[in-house]
Amino acid sequence: CPRPPCRRRRRPWARPGRVQAALDCLADLPVDVLATTSRTFDAAYLSVPSTATVVDDVSHTDVMQSAAVVVAHAGHGTTLSALCYGVPLVCVPGIGRDQVPIAIRVAELGLGIALIERATPAATCKAVSPPLSDASLRARMAEFTIRCGYRACAAPARDVL
């Protein structure tokens, strides 16, 4: 662990089932998947498809430059990192008080898709496909990133266009 000893913290909202549902639905798409447990449960609880890697946590800076889409709970950190790097979002809010409003705002700005709190795996899969192929969404992401002053982070998104 890059940080002090890894300790699994008991968090009532940490559900391996949510991560498993995402892994299951993304397994058949032509993408490589990186999922995190956020150190809230052991990855051994998951059935990981061959197209996926599961880690305890990962630095957003290390992975956002190569991400095509981010499926996340719409927390501040992941959402802002994705926006900084021009990566479209599929927001599946959890129980955090701010997650639903953040997801709604991402969708209002046209920077991603907001799913209801208890989105089905099928709905999540259906939501991931458009950001992978929508050139207009990629253009909006690049414009938003530049307007917010994240020019250094925006370069990868501009290069895709």
Short mmCIF file of N, CA and C in Angstrom, two decimals:
data_model
loop_
_atom_site.label_atom_id
_atom_site.label_comp_id
_atom_site.label_asym_id
_atom_site.label_seq_id
_atom_site.Cartn_x
_atom_site.Cartn_y
_atom_site.Cartn_z
N CYS A 1 0.85 -1.19 0.00
CA CYS A 1 0.00 0.00 0.00
C CYS A 1 0.88 1.24 0.00
N PRO A 2 0.53 2.22 -0.82
CA PRO A 2 1.33 3.43 -0.84
C PRO A 2 1.11 4.28 0.41
N ARG A 3 0.04 4.05 1.11
CA ARG A 3 -0.28 4.81 2.32
C ARG A 3 0.01 3.93 3.54
N PRO A 4 -0.24 4.47 4.75
CA PRO A 4 -0.08 3.62 5.93
C PRO A 4 -0.89 2.34 5.78
N PRO A 5 -0.69 1.39 6.65
CA PRO A 5 -1.28 0.05 6.49
C PRO A 5 -2.73 0.07 6.01
N CYS A 6 -2.99 -0.82 5.05
CA CYS A 6 -4.34 -0.94 4.52
C CYS A 6 -5.24 -1.53 5.58
N ARG A 7 -6.23 -0.82 5.96
CA ARG A 7 -7.20 -1.32 6.91
C ARG A 7 -8.57 -1.24 6.27
N ARG A 8 -9.26 -2.32 6.27
CA ARG A 8 -10.62 -2.32 5.75
C ARG A 8 -11.52 -1.64 6.77
N ARG A 9 -12.10 -0.54 6.37
CA ARG A 9 -13.03 0.16 7.25
C ARG A 9 -14.43 -0.34 6.97
N ARG A 10 -15.17 -0.57 8.00
CA ARG A 10 -16.55 -0.99 7.84
C ARG A 10 -17.37 0.24 7.47
N ARG A 11 -17.97 0.17 6.34
CA ARG A 11 -18.82 1.25 5.87
C ARG A 11 -20.14 0.64 5.44
N PRO A 12 -21.23 1.06 6.03
CA PRO A 12 -22.51 0.43 5.71
C PRO A 12 -22.92 0.59 4.26
N TRP A 13 -22.42 1.62 3.59
CA TRP A 13 -22.81 1.85 2.20
C TRP A 13 -21.93 1.08 1.21
N ALA A 14 -20.85 0.51 1.69
CA ALA A 14 -19.94 -0.22 0.81
C ALA A 14 -20.57 -1.56 0.45
N ARG A 15 -20.94 -1.69 -0.79
CA ARG A 15 -21.63 -2.90 -1.23
C ARG A 15 -20.89 -3.52 -2.40
N PRO A 16 -20.29 -4.69 -2.18
CA PRO A 16 -19.65 -5.36 -3.30
C PRO A 16 -20.63 -5.60 -4.45
N GLY A 17 -21.91 -5.70 -4.14
CA GLY A 17 -22.92 -5.94 -5.17
C GLY A 17 -22.99 -4.85 -6.22
N ARG A 18 -22.78 -3.61 -5.81
CA ARG A 18 -22.80 -2.50 -6.78
C ARG A 18 -21.63 -2.60 -7.74
N VAL A 19 -20.45 -2.91 -7.20
CA VAL A 19 -19.27 -3.07 -8.05
C VAL A 19 -19.43 -4.30 -8.93
N GLN A 20 -19.95 -5.38 -8.37
CA GLN A 20 -20.15 -6.60 -9.15
C GLN A 20 -21.11 -6.37 -10.30
N ALA A 21 -22.18 -5.63 -10.04
CA ALA A 21 -23.15 -5.33 -11.10
C ALA A 21 -22.48 -4.57 -12.25
N ALA A 22 -21.64 -3.61 -11.90
CA ALA A 22 -20.93 -2.85 -12.94
C ALA A 22 -19.96 -3.76 -13.70
N LEU A 23 -19.23 -4.59 -12.98
CA LEU A 23 -18.30 -5.51 -13.65
C LEU A 23 -19.04 -6.45 -14.60
N ASP A 24 -20.18 -6.97 -14.15
CA ASP A 24 -20.96 -7.90 -14.98
C ASP A 24 -21.45 -7.24 -16.26
N CYS A 25 -21.98 -6.04 -16.13
CA CYS A 25 -22.55 -5.41 -17.32
C CYS A 25 -21.48 -4.91 -18.27
N LEU A 26 -20.32 -4.54 -17.76
CA LEU A 26 -19.26 -4.03 -18.63
C LEU A 26 -18.41 -5.14 -19.25
N ALA A 27 -18.56 -6.35 -18.76
CA ALA A 27 -17.73 -7.47 -19.21
C ALA A 27 -17.88 -7.74 -20.71
N ASP A 28 -19.04 -7.49 -21.27
CA ASP A 28 -19.26 -7.79 -22.69
C ASP A 28 -18.97 -6.62 -23.62
N LEU A 29 -18.62 -5.46 -23.07
CA LEU A 29 -18.29 -4.32 -23.91
C LEU A 29 -16.81 -4.38 -24.30
N PRO A 30 -16.46 -3.80 -25.44
CA PRO A 30 -15.06 -3.84 -25.89
C PRO A 30 -14.19 -2.80 -25.18
N VAL A 31 -14.13 -2.91 -23.85
CA VAL A 31 -13.36 -1.97 -23.05
C VAL A 31 -12.58 -2.71 -21.97
N ASP A 32 -11.51 -2.09 -21.52
CA ASP A 32 -10.79 -2.57 -20.35
C ASP A 32 -11.38 -1.82 -19.16
N VAL A 33 -11.66 -2.52 -18.09
CA VAL A 33 -12.32 -1.93 -16.93
C VAL A 33 -11.35 -1.89 -15.76
N LEU A 34 -11.33 -0.76 -15.07
CA LEU A 34 -10.59 -0.62 -13.83
C LEU A 34 -11.61 -0.26 -12.76
N ALA A 35 -11.71 -1.07 -11.74
CA ALA A 35 -12.66 -0.82 -10.65
C ALA A 35 -11.89 -0.75 -9.34
N THR A 36 -12.42 0.03 -8.41
CA THR A 36 -11.80 0.12 -7.10
C THR A 36 -12.79 -0.30 -6.01
N THR A 37 -12.24 -0.81 -4.95
CA THR A 37 -13.05 -1.15 -3.78
C THR A 37 -13.07 0.01 -2.79
N SER A 38 -12.26 1.01 -3.03
CA SER A 38 -12.10 2.16 -2.12
C SER A 38 -11.74 1.69 -0.71
N ARG A 39 -11.08 0.56 -0.65
CA ARG A 39 -10.64 -0.03 0.63
C ARG A 39 -11.80 -0.32 1.58
N THR A 40 -12.96 -0.55 1.04
CA THR A 40 -14.12 -0.79 1.90
C THR A 40 -14.51 -2.26 1.99
N PHE A 41 -14.01 -3.08 1.08
CA PHE A 41 -14.25 -4.52 1.14
C PHE A 41 -13.16 -5.22 0.35
N ASP A 42 -13.02 -6.49 0.56
CA ASP A 42 -11.98 -7.27 -0.10
C ASP A 42 -12.43 -7.64 -1.51
N ALA A 43 -11.55 -7.45 -2.48
CA ALA A 43 -11.87 -7.78 -3.87
C ALA A 43 -12.16 -9.26 -4.07
N ALA A 44 -11.79 -10.09 -3.11
CA ALA A 44 -12.07 -11.53 -3.20
C ALA A 44 -13.57 -11.81 -3.22
N TYR A 45 -14.37 -10.84 -2.79
CA TYR A 45 -15.83 -11.00 -2.82
C TYR A 45 -16.39 -10.87 -4.23
N LEU A 46 -15.56 -10.46 -5.18
CA LEU A 46 -16.02 -10.18 -6.54
C LEU A 46 -15.62 -11.29 -7.51
N SER A 47 -16.44 -11.46 -8.51
CA SER A 47 -16.10 -12.30 -9.64
C SER A 47 -15.64 -11.35 -10.75
N VAL A 48 -14.35 -11.33 -10.99
CA VAL A 48 -13.76 -10.33 -11.89
C VAL A 48 -13.59 -10.91 -13.28
N PRO A 49 -14.23 -10.30 -14.30
CA PRO A 49 -14.08 -10.80 -15.67
C PRO A 49 -12.66 -10.55 -16.19
N SER A 50 -12.31 -11.24 -17.25
CA SER A 50 -10.95 -11.13 -17.79
C SER A 50 -10.63 -9.74 -18.33
N THR A 51 -11.65 -8.94 -18.62
CA THR A 51 -11.44 -7.60 -19.15
C THR A 51 -11.32 -6.55 -18.05
N ALA A 52 -11.30 -6.99 -16.80
CA ALA A 52 -11.31 -6.04 -15.68
C ALA A 52 -10.15 -6.27 -14.72
N THR A 53 -9.79 -5.19 -14.05
CA THR A 53 -8.83 -5.22 -12.96
C THR A 53 -9.48 -4.52 -11.78
N VAL A 54 -9.35 -5.10 -10.60
CA VAL A 54 -9.90 -4.49 -9.39
C VAL A 54 -8.76 -4.21 -8.43
N VAL A 55 -8.72 -2.97 -7.92
CA VAL A 55 -7.69 -2.56 -6.97
C VAL A 55 -8.37 -1.91 -5.77
N ASP A 56 -7.61 -1.79 -4.67
CA ASP A 56 -8.16 -1.13 -3.48
C ASP A 56 -8.44 0.34 -3.77
N ASP A 57 -7.46 1.01 -4.32
CA ASP A 57 -7.65 2.40 -4.73
C ASP A 57 -6.61 2.75 -5.77
N VAL A 58 -6.79 3.90 -6.40
CA VAL A 58 -5.88 4.32 -7.46
C VAL A 58 -5.91 5.84 -7.52
N SER A 59 -4.80 6.42 -7.87
CA SER A 59 -4.73 7.86 -8.03
C SER A 59 -5.46 8.26 -9.31
N HIS A 60 -6.38 9.20 -9.20
CA HIS A 60 -7.10 9.67 -10.38
C HIS A 60 -6.14 10.17 -11.44
N THR A 61 -5.10 10.85 -11.01
CA THR A 61 -4.11 11.40 -11.94
C THR A 61 -3.47 10.30 -12.77
N ASP A 62 -3.29 9.14 -12.19
CA ASP A 62 -2.65 8.04 -12.89
C ASP A 62 -3.51 7.41 -13.97
N VAL A 63 -4.83 7.53 -13.86
CA VAL A 63 -5.70 6.80 -14.78
C VAL A 63 -6.61 7.65 -15.66
N MET A 64 -6.91 8.86 -15.26
CA MET A 64 -7.90 9.65 -16.01
C MET A 64 -7.45 9.98 -17.44
N GLN A 65 -6.16 10.15 -17.65
CA GLN A 65 -5.69 10.50 -18.99
C GLN A 65 -5.99 9.42 -20.01
N SER A 66 -6.12 8.19 -19.56
CA SER A 66 -6.38 7.10 -20.51
C SER A 66 -7.81 6.58 -20.43
N ALA A 67 -8.64 7.20 -19.61
CA ALA A 67 -10.03 6.73 -19.47
C ALA A 67 -10.91 7.25 -20.61
N ALA A 68 -11.79 6.40 -21.10
CA ALA A 68 -12.74 6.79 -22.13
C ALA A 68 -14.06 7.24 -21.52
N VAL A 69 -14.42 6.66 -20.38
CA VAL A 69 -15.63 7.02 -19.65
C VAL A 69 -15.43 6.60 -18.20
N VAL A 70 -16.05 7.33 -17.29
CA VAL A 70 -15.98 7.00 -15.87
C VAL A 70 -17.39 6.67 -15.39
N VAL A 71 -17.54 5.49 -14.80
CA VAL A 71 -18.79 5.11 -14.14
C VAL A 71 -18.50 5.24 -12.66
N ALA A 72 -19.23 6.14 -11.98
CA ALA A 72 -18.92 6.42 -10.58
C ALA A 72 -20.15 6.84 -9.81
N HIS A 73 -19.97 6.99 -8.51
CA HIS A 73 -21.05 7.33 -7.60
C HIS A 73 -21.37 8.82 -7.55
N ALA A 74 -20.69 9.64 -8.31
CA ALA A 74 -20.91 11.09 -8.37
C ALA A 74 -20.42 11.80 -7.12
N GLY A 75 -19.37 11.27 -6.51
CA GLY A 75 -18.74 11.98 -5.41
C GLY A 75 -17.89 13.12 -5.97
N HIS A 76 -17.57 14.05 -5.10
CA HIS A 76 -16.80 15.23 -5.56
C HIS A 76 -15.48 14.87 -6.22
N GLY A 77 -14.68 14.04 -5.58
CA GLY A 77 -13.34 13.76 -6.07
C GLY A 77 -13.31 13.14 -7.45
N THR A 78 -14.03 12.06 -7.62
CA THR A 78 -14.04 11.36 -8.92
C THR A 78 -14.67 12.23 -9.99
N THR A 79 -15.76 12.92 -9.66
CA THR A 79 -16.44 13.76 -10.64
C THR A 79 -15.52 14.89 -11.11
N LEU A 80 -14.90 15.59 -10.16
CA LEU A 80 -14.01 16.69 -10.55
C LEU A 80 -12.80 16.21 -11.33
N SER A 81 -12.25 15.08 -10.96
CA SER A 81 -11.11 14.54 -11.70
C SER A 81 -11.51 14.21 -13.13
N ALA A 82 -12.64 13.55 -13.31
CA ALA A 82 -13.10 13.22 -14.66
C ALA A 82 -13.31 14.49 -15.48
N LEU A 83 -13.96 15.50 -14.89
CA LEU A 83 -14.20 16.75 -15.61
C LEU A 83 -12.89 17.44 -15.95
N CYS A 84 -11.94 17.43 -15.04
CA CYS A 84 -10.64 18.06 -15.28
C CYS A 84 -9.94 17.43 -16.48
N TYR A 85 -10.07 16.13 -16.60
CA TYR A 85 -9.40 15.43 -17.69
C TYR A 85 -10.27 15.26 -18.93
N GLY A 86 -11.47 15.82 -18.91
CA GLY A 86 -12.32 15.75 -20.10
C GLY A 86 -12.92 14.38 -20.34
N VAL A 87 -13.17 13.63 -19.28
CA VAL A 87 -13.71 12.28 -19.40
C VAL A 87 -15.20 12.30 -19.06
N PRO A 88 -16.05 11.86 -19.98
CA PRO A 88 -17.50 11.84 -19.70
C PRO A 88 -17.83 10.89 -18.55
N LEU A 89 -18.93 11.20 -17.88
CA LEU A 89 -19.33 10.45 -16.69
C LEU A 89 -20.65 9.72 -16.87
N VAL A 90 -20.75 8.57 -16.26
CA VAL A 90 -22.02 7.90 -16.02
C VAL A 90 -22.13 7.88 -14.51
N CYS A 91 -23.03 8.69 -13.99
CA CYS A 91 -23.16 8.85 -12.54
C CYS A 91 -24.25 7.93 -12.00
N VAL A 92 -23.86 7.10 -11.05
CA VAL A 92 -24.78 6.19 -10.37
C VAL A 92 -24.69 6.54 -8.88
N PRO A 93 -25.44 7.55 -8.44
CA PRO A 93 -25.29 8.04 -7.07
C PRO A 93 -25.58 6.96 -6.02
N GLY A 94 -24.83 7.07 -4.93
CA GLY A 94 -25.04 6.18 -3.79
C GLY A 94 -25.86 6.91 -2.74
N ILE A 95 -25.44 6.79 -1.47
CA ILE A 95 -26.23 7.40 -0.41
C ILE A 95 -25.69 8.74 0.07
N GLY A 96 -24.59 9.20 -0.49
CA GLY A 96 -24.05 10.49 -0.08
C GLY A 96 -25.04 11.61 -0.37
N ARG A 97 -25.15 12.55 0.56
CA ARG A 97 -26.14 13.63 0.41
C ARG A 97 -25.93 14.45 -0.85
N ASP A 98 -24.68 14.60 -1.28
CA ASP A 98 -24.40 15.45 -2.43
C ASP A 98 -24.36 14.72 -3.76
N GLN A 99 -24.41 13.42 -3.75
CA GLN A 99 -24.21 12.66 -4.98
C GLN A 99 -25.34 12.83 -6.00
N VAL A 100 -26.57 12.82 -5.56
CA VAL A 100 -27.68 12.99 -6.51
C VAL A 100 -27.64 14.37 -7.16
N PRO A 101 -27.49 15.46 -6.40
CA PRO A 101 -27.40 16.78 -7.05
C PRO A 101 -26.20 16.90 -8.00
N ILE A 102 -25.07 16.29 -7.64
CA ILE A 102 -23.91 16.34 -8.53
C ILE A 102 -24.22 15.60 -9.82
N ALA A 103 -24.81 14.42 -9.71
CA ALA A 103 -25.16 13.64 -10.91
C ALA A 103 -26.12 14.41 -11.79
N ILE A 104 -27.11 15.03 -11.19
CA ILE A 104 -28.09 15.80 -11.95
C ILE A 104 -27.41 16.96 -12.67
N ARG A 105 -26.48 17.64 -11.99
CA ARG A 105 -25.80 18.78 -12.61
C ARG A 105 -24.90 18.33 -13.76
N VAL A 106 -24.23 17.20 -13.61
CA VAL A 106 -23.42 16.66 -14.71
C VAL A 106 -24.29 16.46 -15.94
N ALA A 107 -25.47 15.87 -15.75
CA ALA A 107 -26.38 15.64 -16.87
C ALA A 107 -26.91 16.96 -17.43
N GLU A 108 -27.25 17.92 -16.57
CA GLU A 108 -27.75 19.22 -17.04
C GLU A 108 -26.72 19.93 -17.91
N LEU A 109 -25.45 19.79 -17.57
CA LEU A 109 -24.39 20.43 -18.34
C LEU A 109 -24.04 19.65 -19.61
N GLY A 110 -24.64 18.48 -19.78
CA GLY A 110 -24.37 17.68 -20.96
C GLY A 110 -23.00 17.01 -20.92
N LEU A 111 -22.49 16.76 -19.72
CA LEU A 111 -21.15 16.19 -19.56
C LEU A 111 -21.19 14.73 -19.16
N GLY A 112 -22.37 14.17 -19.15
CA GLY A 112 -22.51 12.77 -18.79
C GLY A 112 -23.96 12.41 -18.58
N ILE A 113 -24.15 11.26 -18.01
CA ILE A 113 -25.49 10.70 -17.82
C ILE A 113 -25.69 10.44 -16.34
N ALA A 114 -26.86 10.80 -15.83
CA ALA A 114 -27.20 10.53 -14.43
C ALA A 114 -28.24 9.42 -14.40
N LEU A 115 -27.93 8.38 -13.65
CA LEU A 115 -28.86 7.27 -13.48
C LEU A 115 -29.48 7.37 -12.10
N ILE A 116 -30.65 6.80 -11.95
CA ILE A 116 -31.29 6.81 -10.64
C ILE A 116 -30.45 6.03 -9.65
N GLU A 117 -30.67 6.26 -8.38
CA GLU A 117 -29.83 5.67 -7.33
C GLU A 117 -29.71 4.16 -7.45
N ARG A 118 -30.79 3.50 -7.73
CA ARG A 118 -30.74 2.04 -7.82
C ARG A 118 -30.82 1.58 -9.28
N ALA A 119 -29.93 2.11 -10.08
CA ALA A 119 -29.90 1.75 -11.51
C ALA A 119 -29.60 0.27 -11.67
N THR A 120 -30.26 -0.34 -12.60
CA THR A 120 -30.02 -1.76 -12.87
C THR A 120 -28.72 -1.91 -13.66
N PRO A 121 -28.11 -3.09 -13.63
CA PRO A 121 -26.92 -3.31 -14.46
C PRO A 121 -27.20 -3.04 -15.94
N ALA A 122 -28.37 -3.41 -16.41
CA ALA A 122 -28.71 -3.17 -17.82
C ALA A 122 -28.73 -1.68 -18.13
N ALA A 123 -29.28 -0.89 -17.23
CA ALA A 123 -29.33 0.56 -17.44
C ALA A 123 -27.93 1.16 -17.43
N THR A 124 -27.08 0.65 -16.56
CA THR A 124 -25.70 1.14 -16.51
C THR A 124 -24.98 0.83 -17.81
N CYS A 125 -25.13 -0.40 -18.30
CA CYS A 125 -24.49 -0.77 -19.57
C CYS A 125 -24.99 0.09 -20.72
N LYS A 126 -26.28 0.29 -20.75
CA LYS A 126 -26.88 1.11 -21.82
C LYS A 126 -26.35 2.54 -21.75
N ALA A 127 -26.11 3.04 -20.54
CA ALA A 127 -25.62 4.41 -20.37
C ALA A 127 -24.15 4.55 -20.74
N VAL A 128 -23.37 3.49 -20.66
CA VAL A 128 -21.94 3.56 -20.96
C VAL A 128 -21.67 3.66 -22.45
N SER A 129 -22.48 3.04 -23.26
CA SER A 129 -22.22 3.02 -24.71
C SER A 129 -22.20 4.40 -25.37
N PRO A 130 -23.18 5.30 -25.12
CA PRO A 130 -23.13 6.60 -25.80
C PRO A 130 -21.86 7.41 -25.53
N PRO A 131 -21.39 7.52 -24.28
CA PRO A 131 -20.16 8.30 -24.08
C PRO A 131 -18.94 7.73 -24.81
N LEU A 132 -18.96 6.44 -25.09
CA LEU A 132 -17.83 5.84 -25.80
C LEU A 132 -17.77 6.25 -27.26
N SER A 133 -18.92 6.63 -27.83
CA SER A 133 -18.94 6.90 -29.27
C SER A 133 -19.50 8.27 -29.65
N ASP A 134 -19.93 9.08 -28.72
CA ASP A 134 -20.59 10.35 -29.01
C ASP A 134 -19.55 11.47 -29.18
N ALA A 135 -19.28 11.84 -30.43
CA ALA A 135 -18.29 12.89 -30.71
C ALA A 135 -18.72 14.23 -30.15
N SER A 136 -20.03 14.52 -30.16
CA SER A 136 -20.48 15.81 -29.64
C SER A 136 -20.27 15.89 -28.12
N LEU A 137 -20.42 14.77 -27.42
CA LEU A 137 -20.14 14.75 -25.98
C LEU A 137 -18.66 14.99 -25.73
N ARG A 138 -17.82 14.38 -26.51
CA ARG A 138 -16.37 14.59 -26.36
C ARG A 138 -16.02 16.06 -26.61
N ALA A 139 -16.67 16.67 -27.59
CA ALA A 139 -16.41 18.09 -27.88
C ALA A 139 -16.86 18.96 -26.70
N ARG A 140 -18.03 18.67 -26.12
CA ARG A 140 -18.51 19.42 -24.95
C ARG A 140 -17.55 19.25 -23.78
N MET A 141 -17.05 18.03 -23.59
CA MET A 141 -16.11 17.78 -22.50
C MET A 141 -14.84 18.62 -22.68
N ALA A 142 -14.31 18.63 -23.88
CA ALA A 142 -13.09 19.39 -24.14
C ALA A 142 -13.33 20.88 -23.93
N GLU A 143 -14.46 21.39 -24.43
CA GLU A 143 -14.79 22.82 -24.26
C GLU A 143 -14.95 23.17 -22.79
N PHE A 144 -15.66 22.34 -22.05
CA PHE A 144 -15.88 22.58 -20.61
C PHE A 144 -14.55 22.60 -19.87
N THR A 145 -13.69 21.66 -20.16
CA THR A 145 -12.41 21.55 -19.49
C THR A 145 -11.56 22.80 -19.75
N ILE A 146 -11.56 23.26 -20.97
CA ILE A 146 -10.79 24.46 -21.32
C ILE A 146 -11.39 25.70 -20.67
N ARG A 147 -12.72 25.83 -20.69
CA ARG A 147 -13.38 26.98 -20.08
C ARG A 147 -13.11 27.06 -18.59
N CYS A 148 -12.96 25.92 -17.94
CA CYS A 148 -12.70 25.90 -16.50
C CYS A 148 -11.23 26.13 -16.17
N GLY A 149 -10.40 26.26 -17.19
CA GLY A 149 -9.00 26.55 -16.95
C GLY A 149 -8.11 25.35 -16.76
N TYR A 150 -8.59 24.19 -17.12
CA TYR A 150 -7.80 22.98 -16.97
C TYR A 150 -7.10 22.64 -18.27
N ARG A 151 -6.43 23.60 -18.86
CA ARG A 151 -5.84 23.38 -20.18
C ARG A 151 -4.84 22.24 -20.21
N ALA A 152 -4.03 22.11 -19.18
CA ALA A 152 -3.04 21.03 -19.17
C ALA A 152 -3.73 19.67 -19.15
N CYS A 153 -4.83 19.58 -18.42
CA CYS A 153 -5.57 18.32 -18.35
C CYS A 153 -6.40 18.11 -19.61
N ALA A 154 -6.76 19.20 -20.29
CA ALA A 154 -7.65 19.10 -21.45
C ALA A 154 -6.95 18.55 -22.68
N ALA A 155 -5.63 18.62 -22.72
CA ALA A 155 -4.91 18.18 -23.92
C ALA A 155 -5.30 16.78 -24.38
N PRO A 156 -5.40 15.78 -23.49
CA PRO A 156 -5.78 14.45 -23.97
C PRO A 156 -7.17 14.44 -24.63
N ALA A 157 -8.11 15.20 -24.08
CA ALA A 157 -9.45 15.24 -24.67
C ALA A 157 -9.40 15.92 -26.04
N ARG A 158 -8.62 16.99 -26.17
CA ARG A 158 -8.50 17.67 -27.47
C ARG A 158 -7.87 16.74 -28.50
N ASP A 159 -6.89 15.94 -28.07
CA ASP A 159 -6.21 15.06 -28.99
C ASP A 159 -7.16 13.99 -29.57
N VAL A 160 -8.14 13.58 -28.77
CA VAL A 160 -9.11 12.60 -29.22
C VAL A 160 -9.97 13.16 -30.35
N LEU A 161 -10.24 14.46 -30.27
CA LEU A 161 -11.07 15.11 -31.29
C LEU A 161 -10.25 15.28 -32.54
#
